[in-house]
XYZ file of C-alpha atoms in Angstrom:
541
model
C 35.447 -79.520 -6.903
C 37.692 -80.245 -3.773
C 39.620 -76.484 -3.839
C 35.607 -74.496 -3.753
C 33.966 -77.136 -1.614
C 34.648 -74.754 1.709
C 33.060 -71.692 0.309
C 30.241 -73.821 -2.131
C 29.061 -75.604 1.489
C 28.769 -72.316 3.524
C 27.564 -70.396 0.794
C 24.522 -72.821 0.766
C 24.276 -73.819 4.091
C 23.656 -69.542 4.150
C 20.867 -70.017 1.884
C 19.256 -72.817 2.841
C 19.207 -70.774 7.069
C 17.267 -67.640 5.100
C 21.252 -65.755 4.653
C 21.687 -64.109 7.875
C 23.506 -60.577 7.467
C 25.588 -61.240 5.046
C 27.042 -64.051 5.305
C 25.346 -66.083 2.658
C 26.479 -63.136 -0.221
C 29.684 -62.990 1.328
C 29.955 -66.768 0.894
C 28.374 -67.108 -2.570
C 30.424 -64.107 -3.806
C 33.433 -66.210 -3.000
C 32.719 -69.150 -4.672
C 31.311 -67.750 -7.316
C 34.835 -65.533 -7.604
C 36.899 -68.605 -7.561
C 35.233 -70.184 -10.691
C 36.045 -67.540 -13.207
C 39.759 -68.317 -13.330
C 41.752 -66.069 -15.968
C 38.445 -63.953 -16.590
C 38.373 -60.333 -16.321
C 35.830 -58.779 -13.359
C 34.100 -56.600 -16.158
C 33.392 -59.317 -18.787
C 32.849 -61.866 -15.333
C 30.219 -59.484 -14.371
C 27.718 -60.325 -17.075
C 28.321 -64.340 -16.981
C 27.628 -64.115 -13.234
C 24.580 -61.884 -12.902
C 23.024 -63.493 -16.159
C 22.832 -66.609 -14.408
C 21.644 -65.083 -11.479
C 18.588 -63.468 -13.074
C 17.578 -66.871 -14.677
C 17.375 -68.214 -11.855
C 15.403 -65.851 -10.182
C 12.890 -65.580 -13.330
C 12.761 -69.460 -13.320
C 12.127 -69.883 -9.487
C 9.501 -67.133 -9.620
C 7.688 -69.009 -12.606
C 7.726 -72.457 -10.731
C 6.018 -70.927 -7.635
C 3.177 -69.282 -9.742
C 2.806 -72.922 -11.582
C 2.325 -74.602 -8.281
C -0.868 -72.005 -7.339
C -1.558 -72.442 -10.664
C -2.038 -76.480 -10.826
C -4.087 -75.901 -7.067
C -6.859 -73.716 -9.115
C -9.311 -75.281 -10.641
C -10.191 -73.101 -13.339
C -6.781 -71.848 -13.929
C -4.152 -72.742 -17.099
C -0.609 -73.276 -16.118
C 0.474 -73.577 -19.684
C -1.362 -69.624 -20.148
C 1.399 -67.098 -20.406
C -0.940 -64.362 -19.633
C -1.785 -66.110 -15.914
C 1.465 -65.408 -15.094
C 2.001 -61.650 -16.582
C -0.928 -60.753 -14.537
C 0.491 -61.850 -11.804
C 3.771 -59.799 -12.781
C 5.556 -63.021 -12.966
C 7.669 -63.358 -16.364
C 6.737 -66.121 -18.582
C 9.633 -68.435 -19.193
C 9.487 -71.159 -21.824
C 10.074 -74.614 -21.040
C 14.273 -74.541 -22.286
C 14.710 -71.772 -20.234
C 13.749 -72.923 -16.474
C 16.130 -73.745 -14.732
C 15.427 -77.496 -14.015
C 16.565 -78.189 -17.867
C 20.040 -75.763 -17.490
C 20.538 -77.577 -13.979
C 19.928 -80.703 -15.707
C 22.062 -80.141 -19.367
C 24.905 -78.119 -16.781
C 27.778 -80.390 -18.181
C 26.408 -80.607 -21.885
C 28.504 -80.882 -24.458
C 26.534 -81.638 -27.504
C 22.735 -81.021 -27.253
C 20.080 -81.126 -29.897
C 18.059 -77.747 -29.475
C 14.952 -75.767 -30.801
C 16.696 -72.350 -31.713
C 13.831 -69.982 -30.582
C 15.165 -67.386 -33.180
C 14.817 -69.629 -36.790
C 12.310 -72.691 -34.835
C 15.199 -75.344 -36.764
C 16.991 -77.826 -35.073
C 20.545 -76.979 -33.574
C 23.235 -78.691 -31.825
C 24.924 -76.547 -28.364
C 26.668 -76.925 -25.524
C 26.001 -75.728 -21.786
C 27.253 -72.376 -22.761
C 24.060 -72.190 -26.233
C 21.852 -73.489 -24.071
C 21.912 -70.446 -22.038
C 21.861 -68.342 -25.168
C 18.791 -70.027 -25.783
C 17.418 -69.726 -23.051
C 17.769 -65.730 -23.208
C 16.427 -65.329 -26.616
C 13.683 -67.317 -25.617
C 12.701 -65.466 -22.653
C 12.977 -61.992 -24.314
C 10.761 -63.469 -27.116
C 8.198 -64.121 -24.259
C 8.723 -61.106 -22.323
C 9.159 -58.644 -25.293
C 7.659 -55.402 -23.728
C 10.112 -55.414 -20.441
C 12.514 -57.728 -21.648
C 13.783 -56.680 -25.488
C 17.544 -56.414 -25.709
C 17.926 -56.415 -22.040
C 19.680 -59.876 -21.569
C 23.219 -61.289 -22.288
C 23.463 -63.598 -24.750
C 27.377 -64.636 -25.490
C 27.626 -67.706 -23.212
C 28.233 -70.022 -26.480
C 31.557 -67.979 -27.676
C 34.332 -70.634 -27.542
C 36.290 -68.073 -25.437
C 34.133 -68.825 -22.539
C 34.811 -71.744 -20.522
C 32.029 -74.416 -20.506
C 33.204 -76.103 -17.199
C 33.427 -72.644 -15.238
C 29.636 -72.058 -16.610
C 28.647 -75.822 -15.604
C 30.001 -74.951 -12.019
C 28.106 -71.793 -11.404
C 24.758 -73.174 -12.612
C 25.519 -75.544 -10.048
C 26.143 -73.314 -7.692
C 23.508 -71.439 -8.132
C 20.821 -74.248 -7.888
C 20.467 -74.648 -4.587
C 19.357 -70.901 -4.010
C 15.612 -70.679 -2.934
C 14.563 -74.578 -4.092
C 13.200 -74.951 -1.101
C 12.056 -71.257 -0.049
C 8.495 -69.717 -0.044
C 8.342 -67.200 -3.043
C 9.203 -64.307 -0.906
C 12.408 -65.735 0.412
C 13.258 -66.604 -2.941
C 13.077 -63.317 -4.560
C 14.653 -62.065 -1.343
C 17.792 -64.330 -1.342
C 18.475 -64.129 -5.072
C 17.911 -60.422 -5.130
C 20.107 -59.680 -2.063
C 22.860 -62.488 -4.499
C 22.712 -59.888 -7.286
C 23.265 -56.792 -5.200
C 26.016 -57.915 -3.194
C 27.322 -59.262 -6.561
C 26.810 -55.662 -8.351
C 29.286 -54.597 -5.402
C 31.917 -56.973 -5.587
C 31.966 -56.167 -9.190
C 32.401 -52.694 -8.637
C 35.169 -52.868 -6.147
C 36.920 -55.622 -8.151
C 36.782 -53.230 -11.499
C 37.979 -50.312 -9.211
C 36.933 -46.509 -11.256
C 35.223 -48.619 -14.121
C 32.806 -50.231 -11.456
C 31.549 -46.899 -10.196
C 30.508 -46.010 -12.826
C 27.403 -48.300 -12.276
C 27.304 -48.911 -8.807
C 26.621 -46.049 -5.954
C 27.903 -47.476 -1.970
C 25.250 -49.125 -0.530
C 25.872 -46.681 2.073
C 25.809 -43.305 0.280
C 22.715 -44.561 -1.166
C 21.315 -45.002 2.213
C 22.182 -41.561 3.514
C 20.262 -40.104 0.192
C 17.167 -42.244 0.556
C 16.974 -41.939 4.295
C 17.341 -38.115 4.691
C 14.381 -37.681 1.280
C 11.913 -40.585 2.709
C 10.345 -41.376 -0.336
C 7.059 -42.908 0.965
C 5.013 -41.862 -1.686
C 4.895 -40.566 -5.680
C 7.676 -40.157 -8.729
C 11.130 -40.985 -7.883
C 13.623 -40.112 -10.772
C 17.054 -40.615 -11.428
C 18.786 -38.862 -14.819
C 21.800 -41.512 -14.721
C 20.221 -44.090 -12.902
C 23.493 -47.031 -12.979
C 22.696 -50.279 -11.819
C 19.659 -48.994 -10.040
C 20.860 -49.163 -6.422
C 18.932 -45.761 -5.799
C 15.569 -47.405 -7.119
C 16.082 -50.609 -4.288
C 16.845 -48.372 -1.748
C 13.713 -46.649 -1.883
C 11.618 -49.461 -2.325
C 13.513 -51.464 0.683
C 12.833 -48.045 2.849
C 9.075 -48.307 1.793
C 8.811 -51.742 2.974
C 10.654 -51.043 6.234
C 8.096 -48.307 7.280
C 5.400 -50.084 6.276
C 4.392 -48.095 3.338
C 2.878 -49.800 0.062
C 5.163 -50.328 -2.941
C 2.258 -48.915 -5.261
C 2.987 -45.775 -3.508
C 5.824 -45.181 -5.687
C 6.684 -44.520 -9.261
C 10.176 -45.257 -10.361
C 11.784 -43.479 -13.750
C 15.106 -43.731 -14.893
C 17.242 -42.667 -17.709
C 20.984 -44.468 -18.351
C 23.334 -43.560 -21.097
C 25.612 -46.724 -21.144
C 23.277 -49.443 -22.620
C 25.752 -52.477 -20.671
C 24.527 -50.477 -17.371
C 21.211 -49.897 -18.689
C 20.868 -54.095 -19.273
C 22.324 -54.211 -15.608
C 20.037 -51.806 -14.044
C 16.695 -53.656 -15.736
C 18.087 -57.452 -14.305
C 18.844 -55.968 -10.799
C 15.224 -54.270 -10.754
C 13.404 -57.326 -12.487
C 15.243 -59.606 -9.586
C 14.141 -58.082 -7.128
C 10.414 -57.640 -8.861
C 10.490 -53.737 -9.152
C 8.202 -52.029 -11.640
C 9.842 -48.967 -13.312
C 10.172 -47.366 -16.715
C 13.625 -47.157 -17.653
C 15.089 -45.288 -20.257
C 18.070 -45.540 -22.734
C 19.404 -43.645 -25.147
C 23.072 -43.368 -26.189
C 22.578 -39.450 -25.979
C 22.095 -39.059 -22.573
C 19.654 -36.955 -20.363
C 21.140 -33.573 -21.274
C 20.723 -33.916 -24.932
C 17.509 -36.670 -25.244
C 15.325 -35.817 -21.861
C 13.387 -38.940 -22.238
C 11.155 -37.333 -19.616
C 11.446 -33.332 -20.452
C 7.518 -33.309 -19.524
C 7.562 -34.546 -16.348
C 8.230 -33.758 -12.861
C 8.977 -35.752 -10.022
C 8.898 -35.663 -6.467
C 12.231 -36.921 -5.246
C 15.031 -37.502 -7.538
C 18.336 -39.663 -6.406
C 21.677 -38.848 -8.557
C 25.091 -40.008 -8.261
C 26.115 -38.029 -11.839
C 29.454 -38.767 -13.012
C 31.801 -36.023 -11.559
C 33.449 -33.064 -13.598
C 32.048 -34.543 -17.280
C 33.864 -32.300 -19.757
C 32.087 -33.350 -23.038
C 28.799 -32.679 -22.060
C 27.861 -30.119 -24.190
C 25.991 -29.739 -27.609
C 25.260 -26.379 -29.416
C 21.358 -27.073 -29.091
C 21.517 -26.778 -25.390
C 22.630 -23.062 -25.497
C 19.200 -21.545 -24.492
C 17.577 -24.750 -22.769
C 14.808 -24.013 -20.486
C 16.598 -25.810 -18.142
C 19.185 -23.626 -17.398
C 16.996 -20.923 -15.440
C 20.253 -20.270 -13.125
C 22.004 -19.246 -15.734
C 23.865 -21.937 -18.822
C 26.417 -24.395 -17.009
C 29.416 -23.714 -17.978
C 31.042 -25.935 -21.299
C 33.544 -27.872 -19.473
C 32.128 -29.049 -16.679
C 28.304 -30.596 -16.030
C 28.165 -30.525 -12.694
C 26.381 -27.533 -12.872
C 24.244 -29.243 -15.474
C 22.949 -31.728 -13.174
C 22.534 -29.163 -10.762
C 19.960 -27.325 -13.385
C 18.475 -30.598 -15.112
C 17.567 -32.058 -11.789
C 15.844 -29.140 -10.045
C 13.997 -27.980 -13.290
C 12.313 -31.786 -12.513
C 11.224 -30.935 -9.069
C 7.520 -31.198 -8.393
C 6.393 -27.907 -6.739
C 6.866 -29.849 -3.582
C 9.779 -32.316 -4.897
C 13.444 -32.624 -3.188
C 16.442 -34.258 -4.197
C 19.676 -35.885 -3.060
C 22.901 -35.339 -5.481
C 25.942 -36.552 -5.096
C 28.658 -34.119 -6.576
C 32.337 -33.441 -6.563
C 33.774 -31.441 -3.851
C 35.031 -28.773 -5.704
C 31.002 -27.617 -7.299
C 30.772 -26.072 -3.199
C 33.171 -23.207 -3.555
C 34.182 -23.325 -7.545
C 34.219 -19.919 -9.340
C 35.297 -20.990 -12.744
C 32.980 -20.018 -16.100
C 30.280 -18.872 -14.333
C 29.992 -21.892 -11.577
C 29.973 -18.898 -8.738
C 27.338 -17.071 -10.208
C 24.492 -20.138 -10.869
C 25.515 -21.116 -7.088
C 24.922 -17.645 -6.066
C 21.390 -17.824 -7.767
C 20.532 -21.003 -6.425
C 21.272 -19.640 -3.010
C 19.005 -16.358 -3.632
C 16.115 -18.253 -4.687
C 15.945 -21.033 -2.184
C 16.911 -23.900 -4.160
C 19.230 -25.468 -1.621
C 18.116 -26.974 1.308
C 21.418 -28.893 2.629
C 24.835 -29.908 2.018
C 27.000 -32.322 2.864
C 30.281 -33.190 3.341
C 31.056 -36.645 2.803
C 34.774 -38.474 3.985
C 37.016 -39.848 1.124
C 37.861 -43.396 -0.356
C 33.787 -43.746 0.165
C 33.474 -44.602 -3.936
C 35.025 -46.731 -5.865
C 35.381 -44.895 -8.926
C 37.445 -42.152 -7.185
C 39.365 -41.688 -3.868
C 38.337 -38.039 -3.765
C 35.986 -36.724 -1.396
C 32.715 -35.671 -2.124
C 29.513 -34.058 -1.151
C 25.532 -34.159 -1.152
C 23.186 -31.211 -2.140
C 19.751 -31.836 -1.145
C 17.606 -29.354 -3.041
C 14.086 -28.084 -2.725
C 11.208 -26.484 -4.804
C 9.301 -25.468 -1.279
C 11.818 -25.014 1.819
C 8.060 -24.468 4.061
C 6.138 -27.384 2.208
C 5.509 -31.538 2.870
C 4.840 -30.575 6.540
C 8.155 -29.215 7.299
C 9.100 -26.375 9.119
C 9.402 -23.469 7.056
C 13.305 -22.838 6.864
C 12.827 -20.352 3.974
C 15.906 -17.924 4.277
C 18.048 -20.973 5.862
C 20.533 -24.358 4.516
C 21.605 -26.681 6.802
C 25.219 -27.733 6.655
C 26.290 -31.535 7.955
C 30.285 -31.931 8.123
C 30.474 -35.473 8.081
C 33.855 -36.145 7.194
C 34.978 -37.554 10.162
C 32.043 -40.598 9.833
C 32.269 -43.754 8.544
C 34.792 -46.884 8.999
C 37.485 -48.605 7.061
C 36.083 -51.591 5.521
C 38.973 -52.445 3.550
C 42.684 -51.245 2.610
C 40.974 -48.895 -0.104
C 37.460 -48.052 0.814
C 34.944 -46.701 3.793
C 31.615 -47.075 4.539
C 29.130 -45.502 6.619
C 27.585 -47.500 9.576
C 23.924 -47.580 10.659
C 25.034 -45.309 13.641
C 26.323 -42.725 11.171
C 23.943 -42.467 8.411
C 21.263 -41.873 11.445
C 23.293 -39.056 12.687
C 23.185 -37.265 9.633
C 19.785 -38.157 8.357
C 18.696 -37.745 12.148
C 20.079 -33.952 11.824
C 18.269 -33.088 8.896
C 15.224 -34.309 10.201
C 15.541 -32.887 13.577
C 16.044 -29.773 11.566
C 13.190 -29.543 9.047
C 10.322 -31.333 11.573
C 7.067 -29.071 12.422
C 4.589 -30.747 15.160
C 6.160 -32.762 18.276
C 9.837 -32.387 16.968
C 9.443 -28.876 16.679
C 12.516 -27.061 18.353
C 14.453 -30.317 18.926
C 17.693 -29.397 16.137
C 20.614 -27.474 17.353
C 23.378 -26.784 16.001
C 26.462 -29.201 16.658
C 29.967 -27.140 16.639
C 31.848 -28.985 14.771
C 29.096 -30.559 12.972
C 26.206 -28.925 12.065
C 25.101 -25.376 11.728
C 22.020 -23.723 10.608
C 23.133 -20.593 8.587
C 21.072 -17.383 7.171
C 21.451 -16.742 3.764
C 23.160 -13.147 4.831
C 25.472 -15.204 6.678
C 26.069 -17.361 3.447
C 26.712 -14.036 1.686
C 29.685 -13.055 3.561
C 31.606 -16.911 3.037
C 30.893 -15.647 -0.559
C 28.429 -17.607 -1.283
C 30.267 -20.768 -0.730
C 29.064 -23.655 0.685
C 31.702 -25.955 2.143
C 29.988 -27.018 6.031
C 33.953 -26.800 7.471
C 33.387 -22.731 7.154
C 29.798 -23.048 8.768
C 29.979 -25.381 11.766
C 33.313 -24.569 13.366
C 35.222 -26.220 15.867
C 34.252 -29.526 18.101
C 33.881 -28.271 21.517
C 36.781 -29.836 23.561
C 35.662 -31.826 26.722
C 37.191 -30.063 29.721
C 39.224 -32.647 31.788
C 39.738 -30.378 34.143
C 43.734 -29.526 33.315
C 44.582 -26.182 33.337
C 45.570 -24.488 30.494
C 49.157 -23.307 31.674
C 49.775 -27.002 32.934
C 49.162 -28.482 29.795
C 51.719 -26.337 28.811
C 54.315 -26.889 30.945
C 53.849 -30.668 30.411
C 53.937 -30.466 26.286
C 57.468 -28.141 27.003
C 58.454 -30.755 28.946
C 58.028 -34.005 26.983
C 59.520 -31.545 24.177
C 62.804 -30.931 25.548
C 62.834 -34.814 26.751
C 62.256 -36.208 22.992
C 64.677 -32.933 21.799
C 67.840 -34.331 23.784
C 67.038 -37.872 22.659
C 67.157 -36.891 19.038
C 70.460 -35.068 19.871
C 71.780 -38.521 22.164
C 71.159 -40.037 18.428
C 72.302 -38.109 16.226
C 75.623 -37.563 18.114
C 75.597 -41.676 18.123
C 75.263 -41.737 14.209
C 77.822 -39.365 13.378
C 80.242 -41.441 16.019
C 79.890 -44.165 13.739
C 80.198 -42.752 10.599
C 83.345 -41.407 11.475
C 84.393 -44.874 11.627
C 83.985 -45.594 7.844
C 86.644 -45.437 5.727
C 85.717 -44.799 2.148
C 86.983 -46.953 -0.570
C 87.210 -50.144 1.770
């Protein structure tokens, strides 16, 4: 494979050095990219992160094996000595020594694990196999959760050989943490390449890495029920468990719940979560949370939403006197006011939650929108908004915003800021990272999550926020009142302060009226210079 050697050799030099930033996803994502030819991102998608989550099943079984062959009482060939080690069990034409080994089959003599009679398959079966047969094993997490078209003659067997090449050398040789590590950071940066390949299709199940970051890092959820109504690919769910492990918290600390409508993103959402060996109970229905509330009985203590903005079809005549709706009922043509509702009415009496939400749910007045916000406002439900630059998604080049509600604006050993919401402009933040899209750095999701600590902390911190011109601004809810109860920051925080250099005001206009009247008699040098010429021109020549 002369024309993918380049990428194939950096991509696993990366994972055979532990990665390093991300180089090795970068690398792999390339590789991987160049294999699928004439294949669409979207249908792509699945053949790639299949693959990827056999691999990281298989590698995860092989390490338990080995601890299992050093016990002396213990059975390797038990399937329960791995489940209660919350390692999946995976049958012996599933690892990925026989796929690695069969990678350029053509015709292969199986065990179909469906019927137990004989069959004959290519590379491309063999995987379909190998995903029945796992879900058979695994029934309880597992049922209907994996992809299983890699046989249709469509598909092309070489490009399949290549990436189960490709992806062999991943973790062989790494401890079991590393593994899981390597192949789970694979299938995130994978999710993301997906999504910016399939533009406003792909964000529909992936959230920016660094949106997601802002959310989890300004809720900190250490410990309890973390929820989210349309949870995607799950990118909120590894975000909170990576911010657990970076403070040194303990993973049991935290319950994860989820509820997707699309059952292609559900399937996603359970791989990227089973990669990277996060418990959760995930939901599906074809429904959705408005009409099925898989959990109507529950509350939670910090809930994580990226809804899909401005849904006009939302509503059903059963919802008309939900007990959801105690703001008031969302208005038929638009749910962001819906998620608004659903998501607070799931606050713990001490919950909070991040929500990311069209721009125009700060200040709309249409059906009703004005009112509910007005209500929300009066009875403390909002803690802090934000205002977030464009091109940031890549299911829409619109900007958005972030309400961060609360049940208890004086509770979880905060300050009590009862009577107060604390607007971020943060529009100005972020970077270019391509032609089409911006992200937020590390600097700039610490100012903002920084600001809303600074701003909520009790104890040492106490007395450490001000308010930013410009950027941030604490505001009464009288003061709220008189904007009319909207809640765009740009009408809270004002104007940057200018730096003073020193220049006098009348100087700096005398200098602007000169290099006026300098570029004015230059246009009119030119445009005396055109018209010279064009009187040169004879028509019809």
């Amino acid at each position: 494979m002369p024309d993918r050697a380049d990428d194939w050799n950096k991509a696993m030099a990366g994972a055979r050095n532990g990665g390093g930033d991300l180089n090795f996803e970068a690398e792999l994502f390339k590789a991987a990219d160049k294999l699928r030819g004439n294949l669409e991102p979207s249908e792509y998608k699945h053949v790639a992160l299949g693959l990827i989550f056999l691999k990281y099943i298989s590698d995860a079984f092989e390490i338990q094996r080995v601890k299992l062959e050093k016990e002396e009482y213990a059975d390797p060939e038990d399937p329960e000595e791995y489940t209660a080690a919350r390692v999946f069990w995976v049958p012996e034409i599933a690892r990925w020594s026989n796929l690695k080994a069969n990678a350029r089959a053509r015709d292969l003599e199986i065990t179909d694990p469906a019927t137990g009679k004989p069959r004959r398959v290519d590379i491309g079966g063999l995987i379909d196999a190998a995903m029945e047969a796992i879900e058979k094993a695994n029934e309880a997490t597992l049922k209907g959760v994996l992809p299983k078209d890699y046989g249709r003659p469509a598909l092309d067997k070489q490009m399949i050989g290549d990436l189960v090449e490709l992806f062999s050398d991943i973790g062989m040789h790494e401890e079991g943490e590393e593994t899981k590590d390597l192949l789970g950071r694979a299938y995130e940066y994978f999710l993301s390449g997906f999504a910016g390949a399939e533009g406003k299709r792909g964000g529909e199940f992936f959230t920016p890495r660094s949106v997601v970051r802002v959310l989890v890092d300004m809720l900190e959820p250490y410990k309890g029920r973390v929820y989210d109504p349309c949870c995607g690919s799950g990118g909120m769910f590894v975000s909170s468990e990576k911010f657990v492990e970076e403070h040194g918290g303990r993973l049991n600390d935290l319950s994860i719940y989820g509820q997707e409508r699309n059952n292609t993103t559900w399937r996603l959402c359970k791989m990227n979560l089973a990669v990277r060996g996060i418990d959760a109970d995930i939901k599906w229905n074809n429904e959705g949370s408005f009409v099925r509330d898989e959990f109507s009985n529950v509350k939670f203590d910090f809930i994580l939403a990226n809804p899909p903005f401005n849904v006009s079809d939302w509503w059903r005549a059963n919802l008309e006197d939900d007990i959801r709706w105690s703001f008031g009922t969302p208005p038929q043509g638009n749910a962001n006011y819906a998620w608004l509702s659903h998501i607070y009415h799931h606050l713990a009496p001490r919950g909070t939650a991040g929500v990311v939400l069209a721009n125009g749910s700060m200040s709309s007045q249409q059906s009703g929108e004005g009112d509910i916000r007005r209500k929300m406002i009066d009875a403390d439900a909002i803690d802090c908004m934000v205002a977030l630059p464009g091109q940031l998604f890549y299911s829409t080049q619109i900007p958005a915003c972030l309400w961060f509600l609360a049940r208890d604006k004086s509770a979880n050993g905060h300050r009590d800021r009862r009577g107060e919401i604390l607007f971020i402009e943060a529009r100005n933040l972020g970077r270019m990272v391509d032609r089409t899209r911006r992200e937020f750095s590390p600097e700039d999701i610490e100012k903002i999550a920084g600001t809303y600590h600074r701003w909520r902390a009790k104890g040492a911190d106490f007395g450490l926020y001000e308010d930013v011109p410009g950027f941030c601004k604490s505001a009464k809810i009288a003061d709220i009142a008189k904007q009319g109860f909207v809640l765009t920051p740009g009408r809270y925080v004002g104007a940057a302060d200018i730096e003073d250099d020193g220049v006098a005001f009348e100087e700096r206009i005398a200098d602007l009226k000169d290099r006026l009247s300098i570029q004015f008699a230059e246009g009119r040098a030119l445009e005396a210079k055109i018209i010279e010429a064009l009187s040169g021109v004879r028509v019809g020549e």
